[in-house]
mmCIF file of C-alpha atoms in Angstrom:
data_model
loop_
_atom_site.group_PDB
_atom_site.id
_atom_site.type_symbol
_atom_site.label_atom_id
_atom_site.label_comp_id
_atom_site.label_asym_id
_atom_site.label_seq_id
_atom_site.Cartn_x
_atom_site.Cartn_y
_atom_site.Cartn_z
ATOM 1 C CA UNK A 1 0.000 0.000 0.000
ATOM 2 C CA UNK A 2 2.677 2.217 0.489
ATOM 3 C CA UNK A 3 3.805 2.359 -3.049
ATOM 4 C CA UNK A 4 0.363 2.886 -3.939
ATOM 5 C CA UNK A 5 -0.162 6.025 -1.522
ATOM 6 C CA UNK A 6 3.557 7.491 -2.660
ATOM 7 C CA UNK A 7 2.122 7.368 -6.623
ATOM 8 C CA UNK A 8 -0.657 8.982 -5.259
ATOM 9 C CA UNK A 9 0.648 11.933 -3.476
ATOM 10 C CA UNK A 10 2.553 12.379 -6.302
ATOM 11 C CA UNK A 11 0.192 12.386 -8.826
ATOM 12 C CA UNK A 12 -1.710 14.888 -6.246
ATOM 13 C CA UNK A 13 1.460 17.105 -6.397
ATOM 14 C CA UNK A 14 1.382 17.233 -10.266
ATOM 15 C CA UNK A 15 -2.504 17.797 -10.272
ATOM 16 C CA UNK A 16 -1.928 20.963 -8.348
ATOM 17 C CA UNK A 17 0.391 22.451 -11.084
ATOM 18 C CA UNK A 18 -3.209 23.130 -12.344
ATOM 19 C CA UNK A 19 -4.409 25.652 -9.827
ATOM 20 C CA UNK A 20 -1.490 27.251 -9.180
ATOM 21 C CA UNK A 21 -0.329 27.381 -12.446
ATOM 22 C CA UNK A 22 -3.625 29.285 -13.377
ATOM 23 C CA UNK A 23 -3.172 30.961 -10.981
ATOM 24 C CA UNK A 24 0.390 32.737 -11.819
ATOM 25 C CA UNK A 25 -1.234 32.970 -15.348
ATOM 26 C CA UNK A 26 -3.832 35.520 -14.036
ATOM 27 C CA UNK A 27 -1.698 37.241 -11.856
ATOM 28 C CA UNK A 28 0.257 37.936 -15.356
ATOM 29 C CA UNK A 29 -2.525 39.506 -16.919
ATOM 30 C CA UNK A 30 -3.311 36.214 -19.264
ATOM 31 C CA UNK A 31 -7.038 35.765 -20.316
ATOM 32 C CA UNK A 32 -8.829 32.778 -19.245
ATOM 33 C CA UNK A 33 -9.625 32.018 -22.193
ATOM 34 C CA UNK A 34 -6.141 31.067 -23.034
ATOM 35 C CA UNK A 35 -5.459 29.367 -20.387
ATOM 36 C CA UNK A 36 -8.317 27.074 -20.921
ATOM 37 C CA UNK A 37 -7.297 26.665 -25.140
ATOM 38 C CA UNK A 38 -4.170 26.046 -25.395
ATOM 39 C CA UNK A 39 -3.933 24.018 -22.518
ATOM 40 C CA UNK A 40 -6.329 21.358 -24.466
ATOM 41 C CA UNK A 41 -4.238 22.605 -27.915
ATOM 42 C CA UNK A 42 -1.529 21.355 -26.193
ATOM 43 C CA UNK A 43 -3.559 17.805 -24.832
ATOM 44 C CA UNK A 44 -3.912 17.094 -28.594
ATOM 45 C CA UNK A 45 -0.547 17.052 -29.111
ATOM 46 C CA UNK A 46 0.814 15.263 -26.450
ATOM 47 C CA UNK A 47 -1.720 12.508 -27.779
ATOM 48 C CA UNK A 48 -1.432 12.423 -31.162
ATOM 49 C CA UNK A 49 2.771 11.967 -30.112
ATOM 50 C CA UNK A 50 2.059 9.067 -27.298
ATOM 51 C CA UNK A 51 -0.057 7.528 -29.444
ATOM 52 C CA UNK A 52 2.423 7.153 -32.587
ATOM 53 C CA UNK A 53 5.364 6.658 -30.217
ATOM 54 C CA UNK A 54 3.495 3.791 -28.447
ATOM 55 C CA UNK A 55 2.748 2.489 -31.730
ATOM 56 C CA UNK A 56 -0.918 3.078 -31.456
ATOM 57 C CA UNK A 57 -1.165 5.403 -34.576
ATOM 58 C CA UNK A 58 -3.746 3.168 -36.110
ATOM 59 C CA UNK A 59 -5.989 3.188 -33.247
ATOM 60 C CA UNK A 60 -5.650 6.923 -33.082
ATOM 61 C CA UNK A 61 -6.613 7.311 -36.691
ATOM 62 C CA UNK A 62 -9.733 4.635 -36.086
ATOM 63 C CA UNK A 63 -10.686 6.978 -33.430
ATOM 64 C CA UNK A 64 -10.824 9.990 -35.603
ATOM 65 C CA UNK A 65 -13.031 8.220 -37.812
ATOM 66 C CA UNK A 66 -15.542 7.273 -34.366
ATOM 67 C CA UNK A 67 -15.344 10.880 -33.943
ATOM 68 C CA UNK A 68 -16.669 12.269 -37.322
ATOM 69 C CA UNK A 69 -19.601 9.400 -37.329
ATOM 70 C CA UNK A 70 -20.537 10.526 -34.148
ATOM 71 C CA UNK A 71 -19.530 14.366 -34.424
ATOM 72 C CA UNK A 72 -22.470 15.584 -32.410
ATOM 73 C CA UNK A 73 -22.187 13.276 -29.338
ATOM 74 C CA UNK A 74 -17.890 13.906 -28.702
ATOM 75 C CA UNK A 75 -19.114 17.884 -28.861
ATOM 76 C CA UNK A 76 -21.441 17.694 -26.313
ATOM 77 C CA UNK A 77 -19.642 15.123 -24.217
ATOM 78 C CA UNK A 78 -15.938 17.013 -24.978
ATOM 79 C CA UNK A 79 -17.608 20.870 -24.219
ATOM 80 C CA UNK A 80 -19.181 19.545 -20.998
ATOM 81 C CA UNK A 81 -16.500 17.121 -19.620
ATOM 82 C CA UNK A 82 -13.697 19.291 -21.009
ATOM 83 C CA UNK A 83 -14.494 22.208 -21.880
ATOM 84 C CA UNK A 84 -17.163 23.695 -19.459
ATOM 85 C CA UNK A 85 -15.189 22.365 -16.573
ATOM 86 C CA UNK A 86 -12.094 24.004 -17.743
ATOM 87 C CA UNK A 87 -13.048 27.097 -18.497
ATOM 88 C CA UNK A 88 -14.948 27.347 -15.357
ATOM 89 C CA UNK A 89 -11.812 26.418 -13.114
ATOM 90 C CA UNK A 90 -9.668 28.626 -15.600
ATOM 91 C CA UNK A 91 -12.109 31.665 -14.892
ATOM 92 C CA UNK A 92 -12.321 31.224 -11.004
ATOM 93 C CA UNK A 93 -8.480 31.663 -11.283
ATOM 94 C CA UNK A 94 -8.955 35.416 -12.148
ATOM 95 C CA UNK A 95 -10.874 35.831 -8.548
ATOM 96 C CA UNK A 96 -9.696 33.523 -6.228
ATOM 97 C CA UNK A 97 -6.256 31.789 -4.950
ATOM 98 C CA UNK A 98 -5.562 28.336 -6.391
ATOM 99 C CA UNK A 99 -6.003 26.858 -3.441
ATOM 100 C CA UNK A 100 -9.409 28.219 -2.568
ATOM 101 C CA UNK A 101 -10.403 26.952 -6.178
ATOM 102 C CA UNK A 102 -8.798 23.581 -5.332
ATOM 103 C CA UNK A 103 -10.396 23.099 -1.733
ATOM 104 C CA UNK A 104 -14.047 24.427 -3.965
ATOM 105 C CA UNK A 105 -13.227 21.610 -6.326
ATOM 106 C CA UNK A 106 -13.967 18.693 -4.000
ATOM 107 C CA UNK A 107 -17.319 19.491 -3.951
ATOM 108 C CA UNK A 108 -17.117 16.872 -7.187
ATOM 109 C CA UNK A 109 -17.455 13.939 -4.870
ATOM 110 C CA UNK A 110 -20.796 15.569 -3.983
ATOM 111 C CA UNK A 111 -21.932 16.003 -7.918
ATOM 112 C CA UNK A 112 -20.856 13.153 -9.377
ATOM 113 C CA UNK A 113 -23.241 10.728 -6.965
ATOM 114 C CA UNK A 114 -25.945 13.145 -8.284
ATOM 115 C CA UNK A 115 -24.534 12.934 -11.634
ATOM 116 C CA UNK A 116 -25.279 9.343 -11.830
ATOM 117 C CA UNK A 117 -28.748 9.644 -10.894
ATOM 118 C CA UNK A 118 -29.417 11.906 -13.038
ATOM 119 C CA UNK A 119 -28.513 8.737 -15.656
ATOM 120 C CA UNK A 120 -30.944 6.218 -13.649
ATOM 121 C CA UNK A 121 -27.823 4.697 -11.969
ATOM 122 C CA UNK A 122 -28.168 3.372 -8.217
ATOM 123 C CA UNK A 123 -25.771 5.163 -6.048
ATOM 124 C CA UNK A 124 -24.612 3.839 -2.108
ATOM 125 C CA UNK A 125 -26.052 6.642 -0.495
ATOM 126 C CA UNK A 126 -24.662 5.453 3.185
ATOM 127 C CA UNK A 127 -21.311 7.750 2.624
ATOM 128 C CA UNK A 128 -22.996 10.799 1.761
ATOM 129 C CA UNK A 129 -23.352 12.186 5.203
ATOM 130 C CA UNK A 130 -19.039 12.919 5.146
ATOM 131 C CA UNK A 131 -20.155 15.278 2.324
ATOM 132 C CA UNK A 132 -21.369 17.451 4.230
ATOM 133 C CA UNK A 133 -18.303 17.767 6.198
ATOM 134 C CA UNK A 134 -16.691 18.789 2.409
ATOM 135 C CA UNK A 135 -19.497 21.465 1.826
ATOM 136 C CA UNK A 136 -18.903 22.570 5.348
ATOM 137 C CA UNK A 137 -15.528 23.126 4.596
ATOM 138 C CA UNK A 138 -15.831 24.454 1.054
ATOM 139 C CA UNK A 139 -17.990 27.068 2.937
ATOM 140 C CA UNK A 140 -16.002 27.722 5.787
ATOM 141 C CA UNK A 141 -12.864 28.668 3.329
ATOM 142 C CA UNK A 142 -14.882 30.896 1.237
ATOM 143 C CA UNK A 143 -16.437 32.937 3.979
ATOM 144 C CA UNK A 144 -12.994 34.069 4.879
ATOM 145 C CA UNK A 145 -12.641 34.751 1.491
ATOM 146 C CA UNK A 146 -15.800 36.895 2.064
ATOM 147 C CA UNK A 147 -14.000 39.025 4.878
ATOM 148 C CA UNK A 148 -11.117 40.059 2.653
ATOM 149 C CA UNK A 149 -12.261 39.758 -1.047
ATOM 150 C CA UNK A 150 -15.519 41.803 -2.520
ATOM 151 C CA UNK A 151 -18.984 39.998 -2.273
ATOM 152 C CA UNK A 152 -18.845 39.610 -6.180
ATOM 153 C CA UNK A 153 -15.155 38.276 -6.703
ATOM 154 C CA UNK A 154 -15.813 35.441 -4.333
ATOM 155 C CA UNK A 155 -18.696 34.654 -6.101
ATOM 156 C CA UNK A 156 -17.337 34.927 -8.768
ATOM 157 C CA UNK A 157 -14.410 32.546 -7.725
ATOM 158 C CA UNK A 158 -16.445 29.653 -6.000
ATOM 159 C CA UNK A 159 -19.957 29.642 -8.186
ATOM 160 C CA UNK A 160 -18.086 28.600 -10.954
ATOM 161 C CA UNK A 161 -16.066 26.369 -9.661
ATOM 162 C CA UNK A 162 -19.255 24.124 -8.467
ATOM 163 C CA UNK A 163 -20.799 24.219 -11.722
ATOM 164 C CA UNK A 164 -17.114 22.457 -13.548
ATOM 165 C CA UNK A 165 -18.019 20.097 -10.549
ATOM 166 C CA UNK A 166 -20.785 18.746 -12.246
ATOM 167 C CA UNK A 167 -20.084 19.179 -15.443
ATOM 168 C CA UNK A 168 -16.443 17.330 -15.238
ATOM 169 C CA UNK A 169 -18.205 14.136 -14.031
ATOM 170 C CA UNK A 170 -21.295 14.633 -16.318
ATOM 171 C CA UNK A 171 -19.459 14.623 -19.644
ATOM 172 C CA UNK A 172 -17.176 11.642 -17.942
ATOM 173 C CA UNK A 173 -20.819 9.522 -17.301
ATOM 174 C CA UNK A 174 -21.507 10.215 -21.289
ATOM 175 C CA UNK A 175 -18.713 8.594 -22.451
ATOM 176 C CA UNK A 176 -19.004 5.677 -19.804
ATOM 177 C CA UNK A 177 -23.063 5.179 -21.092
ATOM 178 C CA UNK A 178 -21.915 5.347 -24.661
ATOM 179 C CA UNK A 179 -19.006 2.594 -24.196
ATOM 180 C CA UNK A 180 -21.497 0.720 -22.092
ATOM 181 C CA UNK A 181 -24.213 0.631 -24.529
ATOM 182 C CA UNK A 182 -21.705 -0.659 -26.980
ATOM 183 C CA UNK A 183 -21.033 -3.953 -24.993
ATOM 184 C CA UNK A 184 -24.733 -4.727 -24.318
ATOM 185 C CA UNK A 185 -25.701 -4.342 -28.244
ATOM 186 C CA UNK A 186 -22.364 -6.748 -28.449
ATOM 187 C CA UNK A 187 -23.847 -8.979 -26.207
ATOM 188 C CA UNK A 188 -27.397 -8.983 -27.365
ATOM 189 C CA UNK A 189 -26.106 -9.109 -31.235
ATOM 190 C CA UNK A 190 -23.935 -12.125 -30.044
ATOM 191 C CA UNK A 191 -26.908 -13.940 -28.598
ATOM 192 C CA UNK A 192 -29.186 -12.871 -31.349
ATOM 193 C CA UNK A 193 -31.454 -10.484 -29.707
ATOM 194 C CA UNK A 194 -32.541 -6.906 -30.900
ATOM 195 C CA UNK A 195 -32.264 -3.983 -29.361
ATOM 196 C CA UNK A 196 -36.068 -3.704 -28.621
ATOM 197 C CA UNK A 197 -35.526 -4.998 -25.115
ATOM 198 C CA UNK A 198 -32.866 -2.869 -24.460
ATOM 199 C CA UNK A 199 -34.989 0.198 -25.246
ATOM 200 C CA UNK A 200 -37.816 -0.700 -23.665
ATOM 201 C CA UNK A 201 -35.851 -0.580 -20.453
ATOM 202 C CA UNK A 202 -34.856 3.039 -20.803
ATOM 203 C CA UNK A 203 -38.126 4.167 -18.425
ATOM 204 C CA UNK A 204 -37.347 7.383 -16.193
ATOM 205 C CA UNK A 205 -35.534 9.590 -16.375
ATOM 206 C CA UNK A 206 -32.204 8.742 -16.332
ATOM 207 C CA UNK A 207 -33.587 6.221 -19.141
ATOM 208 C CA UNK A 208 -34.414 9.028 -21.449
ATOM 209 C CA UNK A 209 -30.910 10.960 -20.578
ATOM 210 C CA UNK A 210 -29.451 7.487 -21.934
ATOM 211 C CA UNK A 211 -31.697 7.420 -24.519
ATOM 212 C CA UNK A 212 -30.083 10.121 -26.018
ATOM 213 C CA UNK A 213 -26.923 8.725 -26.136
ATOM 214 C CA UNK A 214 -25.551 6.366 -28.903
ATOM 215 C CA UNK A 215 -24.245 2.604 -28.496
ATOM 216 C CA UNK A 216 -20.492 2.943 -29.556
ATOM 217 C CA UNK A 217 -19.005 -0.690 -29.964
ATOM 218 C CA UNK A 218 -15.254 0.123 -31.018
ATOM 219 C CA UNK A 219 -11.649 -0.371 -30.064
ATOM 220 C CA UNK A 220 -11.341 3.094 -28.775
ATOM 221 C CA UNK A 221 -13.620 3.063 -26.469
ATOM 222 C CA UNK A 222 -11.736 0.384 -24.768
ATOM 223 C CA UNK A 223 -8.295 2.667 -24.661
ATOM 224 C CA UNK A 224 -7.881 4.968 -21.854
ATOM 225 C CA UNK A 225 -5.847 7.857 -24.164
ATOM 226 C CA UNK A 226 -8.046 7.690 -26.974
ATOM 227 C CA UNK A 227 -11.522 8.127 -25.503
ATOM 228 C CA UNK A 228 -9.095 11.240 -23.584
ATOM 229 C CA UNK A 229 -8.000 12.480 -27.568
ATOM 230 C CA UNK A 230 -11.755 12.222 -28.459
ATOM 231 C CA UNK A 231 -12.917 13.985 -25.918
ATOM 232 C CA UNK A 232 -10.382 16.691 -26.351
ATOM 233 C CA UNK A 233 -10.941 16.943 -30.045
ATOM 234 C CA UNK A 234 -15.374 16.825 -28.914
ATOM 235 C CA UNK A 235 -13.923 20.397 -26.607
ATOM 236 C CA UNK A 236 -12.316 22.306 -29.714
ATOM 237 C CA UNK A 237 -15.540 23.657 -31.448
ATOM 238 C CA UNK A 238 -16.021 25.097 -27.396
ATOM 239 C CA UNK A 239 -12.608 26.994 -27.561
ATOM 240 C CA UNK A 240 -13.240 28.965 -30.973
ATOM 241 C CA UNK A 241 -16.274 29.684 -29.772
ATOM 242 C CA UNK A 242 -14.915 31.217 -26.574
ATOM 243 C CA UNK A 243 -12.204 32.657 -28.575
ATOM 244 C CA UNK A 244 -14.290 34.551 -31.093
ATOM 245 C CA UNK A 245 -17.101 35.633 -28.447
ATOM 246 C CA UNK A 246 -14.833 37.166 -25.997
ATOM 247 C CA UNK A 247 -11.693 38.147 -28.750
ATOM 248 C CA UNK A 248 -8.742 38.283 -25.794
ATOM 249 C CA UNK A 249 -5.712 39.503 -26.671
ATOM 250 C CA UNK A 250 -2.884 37.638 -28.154
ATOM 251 C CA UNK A 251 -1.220 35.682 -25.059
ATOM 252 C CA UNK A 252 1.892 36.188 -24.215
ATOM 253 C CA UNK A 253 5.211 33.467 -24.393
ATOM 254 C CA UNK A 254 4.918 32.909 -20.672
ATOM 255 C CA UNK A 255 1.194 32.058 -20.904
ATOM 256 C CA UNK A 256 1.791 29.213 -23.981
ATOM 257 C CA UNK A 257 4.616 27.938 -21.879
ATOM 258 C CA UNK A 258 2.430 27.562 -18.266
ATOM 259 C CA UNK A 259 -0.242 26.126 -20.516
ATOM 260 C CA UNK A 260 2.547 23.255 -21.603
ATOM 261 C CA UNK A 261 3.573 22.836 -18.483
ATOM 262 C CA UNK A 262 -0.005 22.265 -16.838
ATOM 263 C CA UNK A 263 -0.937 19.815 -20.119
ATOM 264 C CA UNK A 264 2.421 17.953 -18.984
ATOM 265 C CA UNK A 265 2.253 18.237 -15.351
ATOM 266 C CA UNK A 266 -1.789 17.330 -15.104
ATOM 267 C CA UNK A 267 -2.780 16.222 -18.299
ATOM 268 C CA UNK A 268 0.297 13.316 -18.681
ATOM 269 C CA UNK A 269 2.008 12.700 -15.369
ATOM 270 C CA UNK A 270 -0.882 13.327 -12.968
ATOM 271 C CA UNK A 271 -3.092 11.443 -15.003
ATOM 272 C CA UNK A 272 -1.211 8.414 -15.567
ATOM 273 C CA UNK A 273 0.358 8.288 -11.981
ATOM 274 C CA UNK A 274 -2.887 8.295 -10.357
ATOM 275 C CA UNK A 275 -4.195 5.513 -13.127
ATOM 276 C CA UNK A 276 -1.320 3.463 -11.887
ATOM 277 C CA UNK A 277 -1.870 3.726 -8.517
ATOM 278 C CA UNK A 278 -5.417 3.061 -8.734
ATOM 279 C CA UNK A 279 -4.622 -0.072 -11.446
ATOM 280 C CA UNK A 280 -2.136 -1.579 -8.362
ATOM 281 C CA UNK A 281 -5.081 -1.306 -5.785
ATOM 282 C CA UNK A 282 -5.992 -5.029 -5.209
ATOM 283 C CA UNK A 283 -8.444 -4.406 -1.967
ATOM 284 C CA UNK A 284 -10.994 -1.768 -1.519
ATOM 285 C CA UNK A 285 -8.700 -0.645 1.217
ATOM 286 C CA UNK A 286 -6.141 0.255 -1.574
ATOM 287 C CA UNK A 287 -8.546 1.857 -3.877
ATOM 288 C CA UNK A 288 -9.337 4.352 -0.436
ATOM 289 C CA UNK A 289 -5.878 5.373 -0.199
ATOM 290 C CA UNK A 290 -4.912 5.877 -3.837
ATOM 291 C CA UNK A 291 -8.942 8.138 -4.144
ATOM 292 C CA UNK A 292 -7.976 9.332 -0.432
ATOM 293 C CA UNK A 293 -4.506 11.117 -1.712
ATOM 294 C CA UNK A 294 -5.853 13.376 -4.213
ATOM 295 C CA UNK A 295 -7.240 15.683 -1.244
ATOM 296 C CA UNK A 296 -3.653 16.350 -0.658
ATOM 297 C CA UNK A 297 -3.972 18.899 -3.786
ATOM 298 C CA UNK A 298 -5.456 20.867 -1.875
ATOM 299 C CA UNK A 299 -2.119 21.430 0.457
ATOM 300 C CA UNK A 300 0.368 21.623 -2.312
ATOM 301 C CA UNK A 301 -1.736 24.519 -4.199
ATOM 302 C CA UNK A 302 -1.734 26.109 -0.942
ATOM 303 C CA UNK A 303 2.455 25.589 -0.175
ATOM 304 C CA UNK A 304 3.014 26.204 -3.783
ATOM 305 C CA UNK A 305 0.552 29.387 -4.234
ATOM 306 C CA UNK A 306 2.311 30.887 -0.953
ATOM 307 C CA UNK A 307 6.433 29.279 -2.013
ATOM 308 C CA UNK A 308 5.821 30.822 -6.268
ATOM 309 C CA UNK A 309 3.456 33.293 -5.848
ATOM 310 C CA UNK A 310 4.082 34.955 -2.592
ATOM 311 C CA UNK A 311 0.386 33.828 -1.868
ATOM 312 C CA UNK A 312 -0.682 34.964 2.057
ATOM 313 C CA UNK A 313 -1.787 31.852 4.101
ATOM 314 C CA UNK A 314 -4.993 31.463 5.501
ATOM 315 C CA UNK A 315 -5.944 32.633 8.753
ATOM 316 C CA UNK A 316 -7.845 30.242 11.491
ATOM 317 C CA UNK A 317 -11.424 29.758 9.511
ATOM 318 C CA UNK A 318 -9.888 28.752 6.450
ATOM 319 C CA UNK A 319 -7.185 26.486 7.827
ATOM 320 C CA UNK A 320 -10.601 24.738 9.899
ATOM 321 C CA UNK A 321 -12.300 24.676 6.384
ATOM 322 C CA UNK A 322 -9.369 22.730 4.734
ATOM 323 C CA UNK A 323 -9.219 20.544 7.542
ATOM 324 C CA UNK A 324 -13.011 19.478 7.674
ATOM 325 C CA UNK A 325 -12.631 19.804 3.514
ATOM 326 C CA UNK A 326 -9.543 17.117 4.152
ATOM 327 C CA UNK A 327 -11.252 14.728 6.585
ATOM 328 C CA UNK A 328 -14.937 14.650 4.753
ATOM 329 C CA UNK A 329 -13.466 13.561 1.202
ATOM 330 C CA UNK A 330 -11.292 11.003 2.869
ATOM 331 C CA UNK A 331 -13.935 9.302 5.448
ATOM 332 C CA UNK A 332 -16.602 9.530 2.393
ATOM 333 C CA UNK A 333 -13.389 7.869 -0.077
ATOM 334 C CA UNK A 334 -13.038 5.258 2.193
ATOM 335 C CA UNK A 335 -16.876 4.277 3.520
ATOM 336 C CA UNK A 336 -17.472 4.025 -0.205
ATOM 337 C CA UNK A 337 -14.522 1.909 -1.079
ATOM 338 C CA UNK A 338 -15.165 -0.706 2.209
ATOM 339 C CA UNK A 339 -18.419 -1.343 1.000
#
């Protein structure tokens, strides 16, 4: 377990490149609007590359093709999953420290059981009391925020920040009903069965939500880095849009070079640590310390904002709020996990 909670902390570390690297960006004058695009301009490069240097060209070009059949579904799923919640969390950078926007962005364990409801999906409901410890904190650390920031800014810094909470997991759950779908119409094609049965179970609401999306039966749906590249390609039409509506200037070298960095830091060595550390887990014990770690972003924005940015520390009400932030995410992580 130990090696499995060291991968995790690490992967933690590299996650929080994101909010304090966003951070720095809008403490430089760059629009968030930038630092939302290129960092996914950026994401498509670093896949196309891993996928031709591990070989997996083919697959990456059988995935474009998935993505032009089905050019409506990776747009909504990509803009919501990826591009909503970025933008969001990039925007909340302009008004908030990184680590305020961090500690707000736990409220995800909250959304995403509601997310899957939403899709008619049971959810163990026996853990969600320690949420309220996270919303407790989440409050807590933006009502000091209150006492030294204008009413609007930390609004503006924490409303946000909940919606990309939902959204993140909500364009994740697409993907996951789409890939599911696909096995089911496998398995009903294999034992000679139409879908009628199948669609005549889609009753409710989260039945009509899945309604809506299509069965996709394909080899990249079964790759970790390509249904990332199709989602990232589904975000693009997102970032012209953003780009043309709000016309920022031109950002500087700095900016492109933070945005790298966070695609690298986040996007490639965050990601696949914590994938790692999650694949070693053999117990549900294991699986609660590798989920368990990722609160720990929440302390290296804060040492980082204050060690690069010369951010001020919080005083006694937002120090409580990261602490009952802390302990609700990891005694919900690990009731859910024992179970």
């Amino acid at each position: 377990m130990a090696r499995i909670i060291l991968m995790g902390i690490l992967a933690a570390l590299f996650f929080s490149s994101t909010f304090v690297l966003n951070r720095a960006m809008s403490l430089d004058g760059g629009h968030w609007v930038w630092t939302a695009a290129l960092r996914y301009a950026w994401m498509l490069a670093l896949l196309c590359l891993w996928l031709g240097v591990t070989g997996r060209g083919a697959l990456g070009l059988a995935a474009l093709g998935l993505y032009r059949r089905h050019f409506v579904f990776w747009t909504v799923a990509g803009s919501v999953g990826f591009g909503v919640f970025y933008a969001l969390i990039s925007f909340s950078a302009s008004y908030a420290p990184g680590w305020v926007v961090a500690a707000t962005w736990q409220m995800t364990i909250l959304a995403t059981p509601v997310v899957l409801l939403l899709f008619g999906r049971r959810v163990p409901l026996r853990a969600l009391g320690f949420t309220l410890l996270v919303f407790a904190g989440v409050l807590l650390i933006n009502l000091e925020q209150a006492g030294t920031l204008p009413a609007g800014d930390v609004l503006l810094g924490a409303l946000p920040v909940l919606v990309a909470a939902f959204a993140y997991p909500f364009g994740n759950q697409m993907v996951w009903e789409a890939r599911e779908a696909g096995v089911r119409a496998d398995a009903r094609a294999a034992a000679g069965k139409g879908p009628a049965e199948e669609i005549s179970a889609r009753t409710g609401m989260g039945g009509i939500v899945r309604r809506c999306i299509p069965a996709l039966s394909h080899p990249a749906m079964d790759d970790a880095m390509c249904r990332v590249l199709l989602l990232t390609l589904g975000s693009l039409p997102l970032w012209v849009v953003l780009a043309v509506w709000f016309a920022p200037p031109a950002p500087s070298g700095g900016q492109v070079l933070m945005t790298l960095l966070v695609a690298v830091f986040s996007g490639v060595a965050a990601t696949s640590l914590f994938l790692s550390a999650r694949h070693a887990a053999k117990t549900p014990a294991d699986l609660a310390a590798a989920d368990c770690t990722q609160s720990m972003e929440v302390v290296f924005s804060l040492a980082g904002e204050a060690l690069l940015l010369g951010g001020a520390l919080p005083h006694s009400m937002g120090w409580a709020g990261m602490a009952l932030t802390l302990l609700g995410l990891v005694l919900y992580l690990r009731v859910q996990n024992a179970g």
